Amino acid sequence: MAVKWNFRCACWGFISSLLASVLLTYCFSPQSHLAFRVIAGAAAVLIGISSLIAFHISTLRCSESHTLITLLMSYKWHQGERLATPSTLARATYMWKRPREAQEDLIRELTRRHAKTEYGRKNRLGEIRSVEDLRKKHPLTTYDHYCDYIQRLADGEEGVFLDEEPMRFGVTSGTTGAGKKIPLVSFGVEGDALCSQIKRLALYQGAQRPSPVQKRCFFYIHPKISLTKTGRVISPYTFIKQEDTKRLSELSSPPPAFTITNEPSAVYIHMLFAIADTNLALLSTMFTPQMYRALKCLEAKWQVMLEDLSTGQINAKIPLDPDTRRSLQGYLRPDKARVSQLRSEFEKGFHGILKRIWPHLIAIEAIDIAGFKKKIEETYTDGVPYFNWAYGSTEVGQLAINMWLHDKEVRYALCPHMAVVEFIPEQNSSDEDPKTLLIDEVEVGGRYELVLTTRSGLYRYRNGDVIQIVGFHENCPAMRMLYRSGEYLNLVYEKVNTQVVDAAIKNTIQGWPGIQLVDWTCAESPVYDPESSELYYIAFLEVDPGKRELNDVTAEQRSKFDEHLQQDHVYYSGLRESNTISPSRVKFVRPGTFLELRDFRVNKTTASVMMYKTPRKLRTREHVIWMMERVIETK
């Protein structure tokens, strides 16, 4: 039977306390030389501290897969963060109570840093000393405004528009177009670190705080990367390096697992090491579809995983690089007792499985998209809190944090230290030079397009996200995400946003008993058939029909989608009544199509599996034809 860390630490605490007491006797002995007494005293203090730490760890719930180094690193990180909680909360509360002041401090710091760069001189950043100055003196921008500067920066040119060299370049997922290359700098990482601390405190306020030596599972798929001319990494925002020992110390998977680029293999390995740890604290990934696939993987392959855990050998059918396989197997310890526990629970079924195999799991965290949160909660969680943790992007990092773990309606408190935020009223977003509101000028219920001045050097940047203000946290706006302006359906002038389309699809499917939505996307007819003068939307739906046949869904039932669009959008309704736009067409696609679409787009764009979000509007004829080839013909 393996010796547990609690026992090891208790033994070390006892031995080290005895050793410290012996050294103290020498320290206070008048017969000893002064230098020896000083050395003995210092050693006694250090060993005494290690004794206290060891005794403390011996009382904590601990993941047994720790090495001594990862145990101490994880303890130092999380215990230090716990001791810093009052300071972190004080900083966060101060900026939430005075958001305009935090914005003023940030713009002064940004312009001080960037004023002497080529961009700063050209745009007279040295004259901008307040948020009001920024609004008056700097134009609104899009990514095209920065393309040349960023490329020159990537090529190694100094003093272009940042005062520091980028650590690496993040690349956006390209959901609404080509991926954008964004410099990631230490000043941005500093701000993001505070957001991460606030995020964890929000989680711990809504759920029990885990021990500092419990591990967390993060379902990570290593992305494809490229390099600039100067050797800087170009990668998605979420990127774990093997040198990131602090981050890796808290994760249940060993370091080689974070080099796997194949999603099914990576998910299998992360889940294998996660189920080996009965004291696991947290399940985490970027988006809920990835979490859902990971839990489906467990449900489908638990017998294979238990065989691996029983033998300490990874199944040969899991595609892995030979060196990675050897490295991983060096970390996998056979544990027949754990296998017996898991088998007993798996054989009972998977409803509420998370709490049964991980009794000390405090939460699962992922940003919900496409309604996968509901699917996860219906089957797997049974009382385990779900945390929809933050709103952010590659351009800005984490901009807003969910401070309300248990609330049904997801909303995020803006972090005014991360970016200077301006708001374009939704109705004015199409204006040539729309006026903006500042952080203390918005109203509850207002819908706005975001404008961001970021720590990575983007000034008054329109990122295309439309949000709604739903309240305030202290004096700082709380928001919810609505849609991306780049994903409008717009054949004439109607501009039907994805929020309206999503509601119409879900309301339509409610009239098809027994059928569940898997995913969806849309296209405009001119993209598919540019020669035709007929205008209409095409909705591609992947559904799980359950025990029903898709042929049971009549043309009349499918037409409800168009009716719901008309009910929810006055301009679309008017264009339909005048026959300017023809009825929308609903197409069912074969099972697995949206996973294939993800792989298709990841292979052809800058998107990564980790950061991928299903595009709600197909923008190229290639993509629409690709989707049409997977349509299931129905009566």
PDB file of C-alpha atoms in Angstrom, residues 426 429-430 483 485 487-498 500-501 523-526 535-538 562 565-566 568-576 578 580-582 584 617:
ATOM      1  CA  GLU A 426     -26.446  49.524 -30.133  1.00  0.00           C
ATOM      2  CA  SER A 429     -23.142  51.185 -33.947  1.00  0.00           C
ATOM      3  CA  SER A 430     -23.616  51.602 -37.721  1.00  0.00           C
ATOM      4  CA  TYR A 483     -23.725  38.625 -29.758  1.00  0.00           C
ATOM      5  CA  SER A 485     -21.681  42.235 -34.584  1.00  0.00           C
ATOM      6  CA  GLU A 487     -22.211  37.560 -37.188  1.00  0.00           C
ATOM      7  CA  TYR A 488     -25.281  39.532 -38.244  1.00  0.00           C
ATOM      8  CA  LEU A 489     -27.518  37.967 -40.869  1.00  0.00           C
ATOM      9  CA  ASN A 490     -28.123  40.859 -43.255  1.00  0.00           C
ATOM     10  CA  LEU A 491     -29.587  40.411 -46.739  1.00  0.00           C
ATOM     11  CA  VAL A 492     -31.039  43.909 -47.166  1.00  0.00           C
ATOM     12  CA  TYR A 493     -30.814  46.131 -44.103  1.00  0.00           C
ATOM     13  CA  GLU A 494     -32.423  43.976 -41.386  1.00  0.00           C
ATOM     14  CA  LYS A 495     -29.318  42.947 -39.337  1.00  0.00           C
ATOM     15  CA  VAL A 496     -30.703  39.937 -37.488  1.00  0.00           C
ATOM     16  CA  ASN A 497     -28.267  39.158 -34.683  1.00  0.00           C
ATOM     17  CA  THR A 498     -27.359  35.689 -33.445  1.00  0.00           C
ATOM     18  CA  VAL A 500     -32.521  36.404 -32.177  1.00  0.00           C
ATOM     19  CA  VAL A 501     -31.603  33.450 -34.418  1.00  0.00           C
ATOM     20  CA  ALA A 523     -25.720  31.288 -44.023  1.00  0.00           C
ATOM     21  CA  GLU A 524     -27.106  33.896 -46.393  1.00  0.00           C
ATOM     22  CA  SER A 525     -28.299  32.618 -49.762  1.00  0.00           C
ATOM     23  CA  PRO A 526     -26.066  34.903 -51.924  1.00  0.00           C
ATOM     24  CA  LEU A 535     -32.815  36.065 -50.899  1.00  0.00           C
ATOM     25  CA  TYR A 536     -33.229  33.803 -47.872  1.00  0.00           C
ATOM     26  CA  TYR A 537     -31.451  32.443 -44.806  1.00  0.00           C
ATOM     27  CA  ILE A 538     -30.254  28.846 -44.498  1.00  0.00           C
ATOM     28  CA  ASP A 562     -39.210  31.594 -40.033  1.00  0.00           C
ATOM     29  CA  LEU A 565     -37.825  35.154 -36.697  1.00  0.00           C
ATOM     30  CA  GLN A 566     -40.671  37.350 -37.895  1.00  0.00           C
ATOM     31  CA  ASP A 568     -38.853  38.566 -32.849  1.00  0.00           C
ATOM     32  CA  HIS A 569     -37.483  40.976 -35.484  1.00  0.00           C
ATOM     33  CA  VAL A 570     -39.615  43.764 -36.913  1.00  0.00           C
ATOM     34  CA  TYR A 571     -37.372  44.568 -39.895  1.00  0.00           C
ATOM     35  CA  TYR A 572     -37.167  40.934 -40.947  1.00  0.00           C
ATOM     36  CA  SER A 573     -40.942  40.654 -40.617  1.00  0.00           C
ATOM     37  CA  GLY A 574     -41.453  43.677 -42.874  1.00  0.00           C
ATOM     38  CA  LEU A 575     -39.108  42.323 -45.532  1.00  0.00           C
ATOM     39  CA  ARG A 576     -40.894  38.972 -45.443  1.00  0.00           C
ATOM     40  CA  SER A 578     -43.134  42.526 -48.845  1.00  0.00           C
ATOM     41  CA  THR A 580     -38.223  41.000 -50.486  1.00  0.00           C
ATOM     42  CA  ILE A 581     -36.876  38.049 -48.516  1.00  0.00           C
ATOM     43  CA  SER A 582     -38.134  34.495 -49.054  1.00  0.00           C
ATOM     44  CA  SER A 584     -35.846  30.751 -44.298  1.00  0.00           C
ATOM     45  CA  LYS A 617     -22.632  32.655 -39.714  1.00  0.00           C
TER      46      LYS A 617
END
